[in-house]
Coordinates of C-alpha atoms in Angstrom, one line a residue:
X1 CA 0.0 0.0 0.0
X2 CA 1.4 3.4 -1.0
X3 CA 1.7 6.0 1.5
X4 CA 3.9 9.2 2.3
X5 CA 7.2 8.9 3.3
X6 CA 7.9 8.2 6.7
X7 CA 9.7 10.4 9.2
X8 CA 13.3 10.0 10.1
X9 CA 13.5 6.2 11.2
X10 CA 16.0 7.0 14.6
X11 CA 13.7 9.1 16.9
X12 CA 10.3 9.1 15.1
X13 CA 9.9 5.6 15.2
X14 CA 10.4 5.2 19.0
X15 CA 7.2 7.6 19.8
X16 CA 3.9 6.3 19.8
X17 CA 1.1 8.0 18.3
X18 CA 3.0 9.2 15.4
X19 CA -0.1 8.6 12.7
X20 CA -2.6 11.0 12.6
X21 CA -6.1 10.0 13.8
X22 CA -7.2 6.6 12.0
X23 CA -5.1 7.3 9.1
X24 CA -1.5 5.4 8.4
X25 CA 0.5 9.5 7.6
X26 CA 2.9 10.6 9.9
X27 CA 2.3 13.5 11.8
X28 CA 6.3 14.3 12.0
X29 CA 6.4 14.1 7.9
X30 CA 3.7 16.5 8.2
X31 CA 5.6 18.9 10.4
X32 CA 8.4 18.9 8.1
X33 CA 6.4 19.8 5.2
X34 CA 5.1 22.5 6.5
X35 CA 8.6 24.2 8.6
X36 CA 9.6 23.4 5.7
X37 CA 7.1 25.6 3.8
X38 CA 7.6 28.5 6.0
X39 CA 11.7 28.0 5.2
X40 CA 10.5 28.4 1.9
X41 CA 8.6 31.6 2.0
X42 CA 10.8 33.0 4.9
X43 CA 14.3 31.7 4.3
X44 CA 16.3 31.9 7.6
X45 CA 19.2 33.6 4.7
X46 CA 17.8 35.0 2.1
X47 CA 20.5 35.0 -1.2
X48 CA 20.5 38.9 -1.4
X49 CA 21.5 38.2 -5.1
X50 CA 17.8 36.4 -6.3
X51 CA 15.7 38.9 -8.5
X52 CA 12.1 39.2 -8.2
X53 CA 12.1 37.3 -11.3
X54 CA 14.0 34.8 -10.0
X55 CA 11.8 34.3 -6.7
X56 CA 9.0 33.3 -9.5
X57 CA 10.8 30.2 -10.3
X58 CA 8.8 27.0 -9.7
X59 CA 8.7 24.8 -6.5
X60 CA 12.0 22.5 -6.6
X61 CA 10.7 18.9 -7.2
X62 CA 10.7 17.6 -3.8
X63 CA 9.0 20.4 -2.1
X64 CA 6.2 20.3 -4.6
X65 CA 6.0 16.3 -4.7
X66 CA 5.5 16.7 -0.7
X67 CA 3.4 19.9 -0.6
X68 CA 0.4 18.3 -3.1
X69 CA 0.8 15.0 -1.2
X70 CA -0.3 17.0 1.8
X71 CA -2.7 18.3 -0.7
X72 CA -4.0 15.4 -1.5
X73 CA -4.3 14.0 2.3
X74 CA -6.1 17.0 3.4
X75 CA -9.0 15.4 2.0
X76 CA -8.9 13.3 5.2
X77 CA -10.9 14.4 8.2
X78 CA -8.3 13.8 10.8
X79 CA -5.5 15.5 8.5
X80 CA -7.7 18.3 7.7
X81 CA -8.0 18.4 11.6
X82 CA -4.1 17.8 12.3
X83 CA -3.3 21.0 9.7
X84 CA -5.9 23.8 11.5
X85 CA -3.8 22.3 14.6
X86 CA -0.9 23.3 13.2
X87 CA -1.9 26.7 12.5
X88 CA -1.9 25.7 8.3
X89 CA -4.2 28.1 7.2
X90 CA -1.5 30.8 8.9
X91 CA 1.2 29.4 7.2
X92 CA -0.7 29.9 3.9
X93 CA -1.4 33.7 5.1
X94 CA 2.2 33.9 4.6
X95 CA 2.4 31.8 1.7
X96 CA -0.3 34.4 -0.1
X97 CA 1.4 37.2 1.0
X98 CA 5.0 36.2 0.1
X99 CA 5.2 34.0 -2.4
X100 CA 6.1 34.6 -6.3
X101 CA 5.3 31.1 -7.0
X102 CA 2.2 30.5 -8.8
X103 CA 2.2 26.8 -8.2
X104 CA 2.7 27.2 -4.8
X105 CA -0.1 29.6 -4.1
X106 CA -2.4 27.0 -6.2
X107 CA -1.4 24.6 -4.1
X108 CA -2.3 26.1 -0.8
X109 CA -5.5 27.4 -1.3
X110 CA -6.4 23.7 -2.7
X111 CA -5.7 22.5 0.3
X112 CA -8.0 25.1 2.5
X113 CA -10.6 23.9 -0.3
X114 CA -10.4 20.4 1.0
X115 CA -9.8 21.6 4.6
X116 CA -13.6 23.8 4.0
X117 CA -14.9 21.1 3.4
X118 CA -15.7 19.8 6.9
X119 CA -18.0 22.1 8.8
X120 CA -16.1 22.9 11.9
X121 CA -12.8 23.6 10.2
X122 CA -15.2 25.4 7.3
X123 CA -16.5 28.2 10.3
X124 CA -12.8 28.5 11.7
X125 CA -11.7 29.8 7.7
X126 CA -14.6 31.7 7.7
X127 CA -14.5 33.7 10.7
X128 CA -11.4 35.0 10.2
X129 CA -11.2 38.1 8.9
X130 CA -7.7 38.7 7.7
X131 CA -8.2 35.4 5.9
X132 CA -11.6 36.0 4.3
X133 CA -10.1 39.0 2.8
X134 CA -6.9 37.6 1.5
X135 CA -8.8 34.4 -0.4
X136 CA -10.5 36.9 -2.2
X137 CA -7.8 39.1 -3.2
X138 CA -7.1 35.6 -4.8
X139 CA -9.5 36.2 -7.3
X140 CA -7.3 38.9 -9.1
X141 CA -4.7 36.4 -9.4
X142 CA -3.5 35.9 -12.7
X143 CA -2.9 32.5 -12.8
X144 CA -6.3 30.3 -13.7
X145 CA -5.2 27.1 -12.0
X146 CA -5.4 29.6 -8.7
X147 CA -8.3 31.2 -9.6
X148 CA -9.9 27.7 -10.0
X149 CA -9.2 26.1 -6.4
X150 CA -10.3 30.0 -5.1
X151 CA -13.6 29.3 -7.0
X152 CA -13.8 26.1 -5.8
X153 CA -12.9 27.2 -2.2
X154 CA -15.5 30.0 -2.3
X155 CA -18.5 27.5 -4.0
X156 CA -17.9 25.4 -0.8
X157 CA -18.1 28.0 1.7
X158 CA -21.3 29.5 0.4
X159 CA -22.6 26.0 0.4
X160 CA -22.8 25.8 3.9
X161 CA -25.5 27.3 5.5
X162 CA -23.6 28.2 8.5
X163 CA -21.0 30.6 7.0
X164 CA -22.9 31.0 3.8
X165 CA -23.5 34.8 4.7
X166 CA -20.6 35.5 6.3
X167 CA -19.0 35.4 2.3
X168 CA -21.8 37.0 1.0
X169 CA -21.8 39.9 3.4
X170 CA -18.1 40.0 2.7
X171 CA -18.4 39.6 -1.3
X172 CA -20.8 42.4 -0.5
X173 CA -18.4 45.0 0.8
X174 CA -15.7 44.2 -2.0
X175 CA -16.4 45.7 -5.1
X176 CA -13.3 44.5 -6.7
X177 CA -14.8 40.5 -6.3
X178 CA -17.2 41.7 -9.1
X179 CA -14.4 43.1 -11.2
X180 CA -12.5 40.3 -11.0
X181 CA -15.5 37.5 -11.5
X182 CA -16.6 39.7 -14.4
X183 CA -13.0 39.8 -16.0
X184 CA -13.0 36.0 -15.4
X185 CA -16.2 35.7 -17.7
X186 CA -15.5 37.9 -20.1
X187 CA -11.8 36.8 -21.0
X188 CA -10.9 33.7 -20.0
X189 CA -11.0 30.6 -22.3
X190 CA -10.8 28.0 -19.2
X191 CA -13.9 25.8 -19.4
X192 CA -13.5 24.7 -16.0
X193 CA -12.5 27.7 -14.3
X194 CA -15.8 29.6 -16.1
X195 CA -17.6 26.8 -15.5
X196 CA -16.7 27.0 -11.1
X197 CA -17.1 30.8 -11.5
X198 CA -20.6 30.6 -13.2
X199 CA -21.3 28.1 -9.9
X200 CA -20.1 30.6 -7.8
X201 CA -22.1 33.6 -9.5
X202 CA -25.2 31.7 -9.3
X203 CA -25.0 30.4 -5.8
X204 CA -24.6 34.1 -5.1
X205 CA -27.3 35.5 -6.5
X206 CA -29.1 32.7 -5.4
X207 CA -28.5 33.5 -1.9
X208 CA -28.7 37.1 -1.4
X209 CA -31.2 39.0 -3.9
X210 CA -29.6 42.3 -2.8
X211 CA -26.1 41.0 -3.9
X212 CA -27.4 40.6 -7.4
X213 CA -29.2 44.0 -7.7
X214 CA -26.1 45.3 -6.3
X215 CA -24.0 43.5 -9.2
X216 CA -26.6 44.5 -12.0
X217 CA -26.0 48.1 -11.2
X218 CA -22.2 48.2 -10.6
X219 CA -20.3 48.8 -14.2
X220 CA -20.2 52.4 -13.2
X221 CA -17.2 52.7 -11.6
X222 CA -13.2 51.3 -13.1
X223 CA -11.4 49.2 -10.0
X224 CA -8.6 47.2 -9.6
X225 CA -8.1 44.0 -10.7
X226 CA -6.1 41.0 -11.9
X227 CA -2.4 41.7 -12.6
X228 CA 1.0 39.8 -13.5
X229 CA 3.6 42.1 -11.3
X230 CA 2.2 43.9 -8.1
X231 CA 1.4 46.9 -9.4
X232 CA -2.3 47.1 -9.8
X233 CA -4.1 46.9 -13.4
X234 CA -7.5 49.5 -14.5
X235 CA -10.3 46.7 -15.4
X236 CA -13.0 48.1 -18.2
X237 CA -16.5 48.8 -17.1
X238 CA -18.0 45.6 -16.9
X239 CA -21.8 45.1 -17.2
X240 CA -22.8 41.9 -16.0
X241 CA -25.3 40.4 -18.4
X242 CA -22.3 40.5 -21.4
X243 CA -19.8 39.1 -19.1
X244 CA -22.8 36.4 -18.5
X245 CA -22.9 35.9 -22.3
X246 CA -19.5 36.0 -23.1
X247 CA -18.9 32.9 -21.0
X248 CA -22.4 31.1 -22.0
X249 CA -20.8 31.3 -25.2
X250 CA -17.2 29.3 -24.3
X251 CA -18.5 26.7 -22.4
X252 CA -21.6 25.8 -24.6
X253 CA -20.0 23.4 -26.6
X254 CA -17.8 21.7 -24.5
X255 CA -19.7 21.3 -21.2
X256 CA -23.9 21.3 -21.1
X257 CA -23.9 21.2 -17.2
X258 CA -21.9 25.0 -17.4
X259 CA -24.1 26.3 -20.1
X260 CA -27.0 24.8 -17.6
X261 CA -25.1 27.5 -14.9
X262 CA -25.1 30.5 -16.9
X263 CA -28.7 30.0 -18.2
X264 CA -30.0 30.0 -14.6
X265 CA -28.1 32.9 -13.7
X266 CA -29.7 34.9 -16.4
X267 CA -32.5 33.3 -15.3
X268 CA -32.3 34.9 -11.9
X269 CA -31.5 38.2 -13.7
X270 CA -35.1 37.7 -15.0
X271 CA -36.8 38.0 -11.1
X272 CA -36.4 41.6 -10.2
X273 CA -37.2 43.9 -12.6
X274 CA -33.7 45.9 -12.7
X275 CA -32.8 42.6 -13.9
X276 CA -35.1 42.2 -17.0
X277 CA -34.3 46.2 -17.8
X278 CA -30.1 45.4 -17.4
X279 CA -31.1 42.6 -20.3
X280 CA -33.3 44.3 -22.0
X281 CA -31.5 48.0 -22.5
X282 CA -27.9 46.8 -23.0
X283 CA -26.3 48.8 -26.2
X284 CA -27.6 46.7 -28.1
X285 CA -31.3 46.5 -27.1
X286 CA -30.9 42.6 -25.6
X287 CA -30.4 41.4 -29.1
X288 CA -27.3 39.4 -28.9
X289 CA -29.0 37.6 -25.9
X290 CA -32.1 36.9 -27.5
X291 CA -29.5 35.5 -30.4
X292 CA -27.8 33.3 -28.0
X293 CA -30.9 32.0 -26.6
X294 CA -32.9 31.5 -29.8
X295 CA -29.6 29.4 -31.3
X296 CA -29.9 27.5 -28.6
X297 CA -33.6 26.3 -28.3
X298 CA -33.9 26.7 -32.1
X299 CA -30.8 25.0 -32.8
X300 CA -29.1 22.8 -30.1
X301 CA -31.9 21.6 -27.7
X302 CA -34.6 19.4 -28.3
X303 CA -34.4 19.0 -32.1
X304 CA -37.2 17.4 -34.3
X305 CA -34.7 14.6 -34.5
X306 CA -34.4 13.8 -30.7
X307 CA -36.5 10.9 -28.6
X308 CA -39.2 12.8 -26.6
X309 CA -37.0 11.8 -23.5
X310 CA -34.6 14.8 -24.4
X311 CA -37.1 16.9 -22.4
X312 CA -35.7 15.4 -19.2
X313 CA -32.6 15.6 -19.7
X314 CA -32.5 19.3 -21.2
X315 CA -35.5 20.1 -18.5
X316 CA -33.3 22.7 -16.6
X317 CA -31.6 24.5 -18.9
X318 CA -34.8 24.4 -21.2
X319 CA -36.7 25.8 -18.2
X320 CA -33.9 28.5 -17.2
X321 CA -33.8 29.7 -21.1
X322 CA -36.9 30.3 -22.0
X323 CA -37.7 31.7 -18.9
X324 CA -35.4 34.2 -20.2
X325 CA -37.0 34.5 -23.7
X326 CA -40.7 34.8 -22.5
X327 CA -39.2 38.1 -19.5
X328 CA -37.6 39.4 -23.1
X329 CA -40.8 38.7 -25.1
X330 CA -42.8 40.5 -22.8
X331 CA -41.3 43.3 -21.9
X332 CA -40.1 44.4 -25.5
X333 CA -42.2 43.1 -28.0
X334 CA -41.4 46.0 -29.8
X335 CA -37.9 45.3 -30.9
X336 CA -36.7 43.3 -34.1
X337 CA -35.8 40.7 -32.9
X338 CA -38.6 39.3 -30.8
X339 CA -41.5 39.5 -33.9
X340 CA -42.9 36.4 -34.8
X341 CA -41.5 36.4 -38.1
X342 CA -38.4 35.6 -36.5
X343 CA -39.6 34.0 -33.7
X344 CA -41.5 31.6 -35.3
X345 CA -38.9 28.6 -34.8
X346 CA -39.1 28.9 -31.6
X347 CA -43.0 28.8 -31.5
X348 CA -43.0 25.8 -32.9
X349 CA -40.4 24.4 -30.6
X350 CA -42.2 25.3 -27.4
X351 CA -45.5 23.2 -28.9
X352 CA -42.9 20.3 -29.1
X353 CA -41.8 20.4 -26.0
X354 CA -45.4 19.8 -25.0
X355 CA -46.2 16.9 -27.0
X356 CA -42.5 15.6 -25.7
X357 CA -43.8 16.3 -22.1
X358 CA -47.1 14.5 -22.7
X359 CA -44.8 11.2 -23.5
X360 CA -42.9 11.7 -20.5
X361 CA -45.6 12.1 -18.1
X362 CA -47.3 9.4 -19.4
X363 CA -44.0 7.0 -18.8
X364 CA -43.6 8.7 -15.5
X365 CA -46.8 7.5 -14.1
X366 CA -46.3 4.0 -15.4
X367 CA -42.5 4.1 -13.6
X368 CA -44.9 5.6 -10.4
X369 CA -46.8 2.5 -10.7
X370 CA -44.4 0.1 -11.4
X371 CA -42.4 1.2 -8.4
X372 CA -45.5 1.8 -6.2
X373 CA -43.8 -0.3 -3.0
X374 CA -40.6 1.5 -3.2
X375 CA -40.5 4.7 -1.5
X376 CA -37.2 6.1 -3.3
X377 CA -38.4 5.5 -6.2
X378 CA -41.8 7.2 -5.9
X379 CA -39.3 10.2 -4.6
X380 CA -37.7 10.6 -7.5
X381 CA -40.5 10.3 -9.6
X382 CA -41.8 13.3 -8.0
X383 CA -38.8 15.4 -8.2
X384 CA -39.0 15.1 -12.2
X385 CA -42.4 15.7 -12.0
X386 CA -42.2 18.7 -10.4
X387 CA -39.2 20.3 -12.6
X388 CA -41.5 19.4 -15.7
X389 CA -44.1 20.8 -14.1
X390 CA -42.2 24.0 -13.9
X391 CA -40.6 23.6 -17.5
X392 CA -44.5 23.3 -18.6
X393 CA -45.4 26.6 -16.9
X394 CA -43.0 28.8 -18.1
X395 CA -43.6 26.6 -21.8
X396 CA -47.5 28.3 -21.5
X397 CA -46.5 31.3 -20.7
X398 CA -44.0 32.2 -23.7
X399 CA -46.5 30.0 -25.6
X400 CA -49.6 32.1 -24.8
X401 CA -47.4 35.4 -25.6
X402 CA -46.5 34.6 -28.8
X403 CA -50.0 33.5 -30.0
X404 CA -51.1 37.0 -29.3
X405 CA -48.2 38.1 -31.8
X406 CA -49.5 35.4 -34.3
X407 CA -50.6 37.0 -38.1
X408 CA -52.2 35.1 -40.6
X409 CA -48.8 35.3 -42.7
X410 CA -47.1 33.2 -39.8
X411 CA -50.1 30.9 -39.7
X412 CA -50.1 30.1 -42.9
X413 CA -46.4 29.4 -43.3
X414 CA -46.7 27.2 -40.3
X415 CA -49.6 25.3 -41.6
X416 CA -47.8 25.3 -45.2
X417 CA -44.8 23.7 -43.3
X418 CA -46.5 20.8 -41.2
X419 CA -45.8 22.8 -37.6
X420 CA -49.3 23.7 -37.9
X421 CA -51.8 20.9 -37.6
X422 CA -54.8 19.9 -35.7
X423 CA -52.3 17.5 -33.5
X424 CA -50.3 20.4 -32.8
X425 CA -52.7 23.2 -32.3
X426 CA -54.7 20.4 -29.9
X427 CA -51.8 20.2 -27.7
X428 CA -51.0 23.8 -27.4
X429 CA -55.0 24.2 -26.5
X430 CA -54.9 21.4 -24.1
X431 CA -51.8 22.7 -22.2
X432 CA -53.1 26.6 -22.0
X433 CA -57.2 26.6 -21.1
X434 CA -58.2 27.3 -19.5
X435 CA -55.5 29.9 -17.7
X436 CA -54.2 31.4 -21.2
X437 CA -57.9 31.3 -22.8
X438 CA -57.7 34.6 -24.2
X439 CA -54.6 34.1 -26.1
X440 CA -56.2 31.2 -27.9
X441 CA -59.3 33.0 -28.5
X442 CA -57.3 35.7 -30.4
X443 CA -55.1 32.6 -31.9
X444 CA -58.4 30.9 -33.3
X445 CA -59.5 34.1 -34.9
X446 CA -56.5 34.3 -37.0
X447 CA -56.3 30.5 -37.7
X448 CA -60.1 31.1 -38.9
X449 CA -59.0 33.5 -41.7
X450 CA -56.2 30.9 -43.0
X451 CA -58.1 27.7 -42.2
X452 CA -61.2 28.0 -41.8
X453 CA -62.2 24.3 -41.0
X454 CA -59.2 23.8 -38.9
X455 CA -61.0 26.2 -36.7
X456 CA -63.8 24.6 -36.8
X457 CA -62.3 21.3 -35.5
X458 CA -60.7 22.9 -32.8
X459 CA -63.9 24.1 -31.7
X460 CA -65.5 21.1 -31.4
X461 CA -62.6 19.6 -29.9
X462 CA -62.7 22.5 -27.1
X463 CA -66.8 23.6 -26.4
X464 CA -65.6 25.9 -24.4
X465 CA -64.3 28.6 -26.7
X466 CA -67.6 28.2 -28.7
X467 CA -69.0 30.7 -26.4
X468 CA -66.1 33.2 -27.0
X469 CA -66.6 33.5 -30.6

């Protein structure tokens, strides 16, 4: 069984209780890893001759081979434990504040990430102040394997309720964290670094509303941020929902459960109105985000081609998108880019998604059945009924908007295409009455001037709007 080396064989092997906890490391290898950290970062004589560029130089072998084993046993409880003994997480105060060695920094706040994640140790980082503050001065770091363990470290401190808004508070009263999460998004070409800082960003705003309205109106102001020397660098004025876009855009091809992030934090844009407006009233008048979002639900998700079963698997990010296209198509049905004639696709798209949701409730009450004695899987049944229930929802709504928008031009085009049948038009109907009634009253009136005993079927099909008409 491999395990770290062991301490000096004359003295160490005569005490007892060298292992720490339940684990088979050595406490005393541990202590010389980190002394000799701090010799690193504080050399007892430092070679007046080294240039700051020199002091940038990579770990020596050794050191790193030892320092990411410690990394990788921090993911222990009882080491995690041993290293806030040791005062660790002061060591890599100094580390932060000293060090000119990228790797080195990486390195350390990795292993606070692993420490965080046990609660007690999590509310010790925390509550310290100095710390707090220095972890995120990380994120103007330069370096994107640094920024990622930061993000990392950050996403699992706000995911613990009891120091959840001791971050936000403190995310709160730092302007430059916005800066910097907003250059992150806007520049960087890391996957999985945007994809960590979108989980951050959402878990943020997902938190503490006042944080995001905060965010949607900063952009005002130039700050510092992320630099390669010490000296600090002007950032542009960032607006948030381009940032937002920018990194939608790198991550959509190469990793769905990040594009899934960025959708729901536009999403959350969408639930105060400054939100909407920020979307909305960008230079462009929200166009390039319509774009986005129209390629995506036009283009990418849920095509003609795909089983019905896509719907659960794209149920989220389908949800968290056109949530954002029906805030957009009502508040500026005005602009270009939201009239049906280019909209249309995406019409069509949302009466899909209802037939493919019909499929999948029907096969989710035969799995309810099927699994009727077992309780975990009548749980999760549930749970998928309830985030197609809220995919459906927002579905109607966008749906009942845009049949108000309908002309007889688009109706016939759609009927001329196939997209337009009684089938279709039947499961639109059946999904939107009676909440949406009046939108398919003014829907049948135009279908009646360019099919006249399509209407007529419908009617029968749905008594209920003969007393409308």
């Amino acid at each position: 069984m491999d395990r770290n080396p062991s301490p000096p064989c004359s003295d160490a092997e005569e005490e007892e209780g060298d292992a720490v906890g339940n684990t088979v490391y050595s406490k005393h290898w541990l202590f010389s890893v980190l002394t000799r950290l701090i010799e690193v970062i504080a050399p007892a004589e430092p070679d007046p001759a080294a240039s700051p560029e020199g002091a940038r130089t990579e770990l020596d072998e050794e050191m790193e081979n030892d320092i990411c084993k410690v990394w990788d046993m921090s993911m222990d409880e009882d080491v995690a434990l041993f290293l806030q003994e040791f005062n660790a997480p002061d060591i890599f105060m100094g580390v932060f504040a000293k060090s000119k060695c990228p790797r080195l920094t990486e390195i350390c706040v990795g292993i606070l990430g692993n420490m965080a994640c046990f609660q007690d140790i999590c509310m010790s980082i925390s509550k310290d102040e100095n710390l707090g503050q220095v972890l995120l001065q990380r994120l103007c770091d330069s370096d994107s394997p640094t920024l990622l363990e930061t993000s990392r470290l950050l996403l699992t401190c706000l995911s613990q309720p009891e120091v959840a808004n001791v971050w936000v508070e403190r995310i709160r009263e730092n302007p430059s964290v916005y800066d910097c999460v907003c250059f992150i998004m806007s520049s960087s070409t890391n996957v999985e670094l945007l994809v960590k800082v979108g989980e951050v960003v959402d878990k943020l705003f997902d938190l503490d509303e006042e944080l995001m309205l905060n965010w949607i109106k900063s952009g005002t102001c130039r700050s510092v941020g992320p630099s390669v020397d010490d000296s600090p660098e002007e950032l542009p004025d960032f607006k948030i929902v381009p940032c937002i876009l920018e990194a939608a855009k790198q991550v959509r091809s190469d990793n769905p459960e990040g594009l899934d992030v960025y959708m729901h934090i536009l999403q959350l844009l969408t639930t105060v109105d400054e939100g909407i407006q920020a979307i909305v009233q960008a230079p462009d008048g929200g166009k390039e985000t319509w774009s986005l979002l129209y390629e995506l639900v036009c283009q990418e998700l849920c095509q003609p081609d795909d089983p019905p079963i896509i719907v659960q698997e794209q149920k989220t990010v389908l949800a968290s998108i056109l949530s954002v296209l029906s805030a957009m198509f009502a508040s500026q049905t005005e602009q270009e880019y939201t009239r049906m004639r280019k909209s249309k696709s995406c019409f069509f798209l949302l009466i899909r998604i209802l037939q493919y949701m019909e499929g999948c409730g029907k096969r989710a009450v035969e799995n309810s059945k099927e699994s009727e004695q077992e309780e975990t899987g009548r749980t999760d049944v549930n749970e998928e009924d309830f985030h197609l229930k809220i995919l459906k929802d927002i579905c109607c709504e966008l749906l009942s908007n845009m049949l108000q928008e309908l002309t007889k031009e688009n109706t016939l085009e759609g009927l001329h295409q196939g997209h337009l049948n009684e089938q279709t038009c039947s499961c639109a109907f059946q999904n939107l009455l009676p909440l949406y009634s009046a939108s398919v009253e003014s829907f049948l009136e135009v279908l009646r001037e360019a099919d006249q005993t399509l209407a007529d079927n419908l009617e029968k099909r749905f008594p209920s709007l003969k007393v409308h008409t």
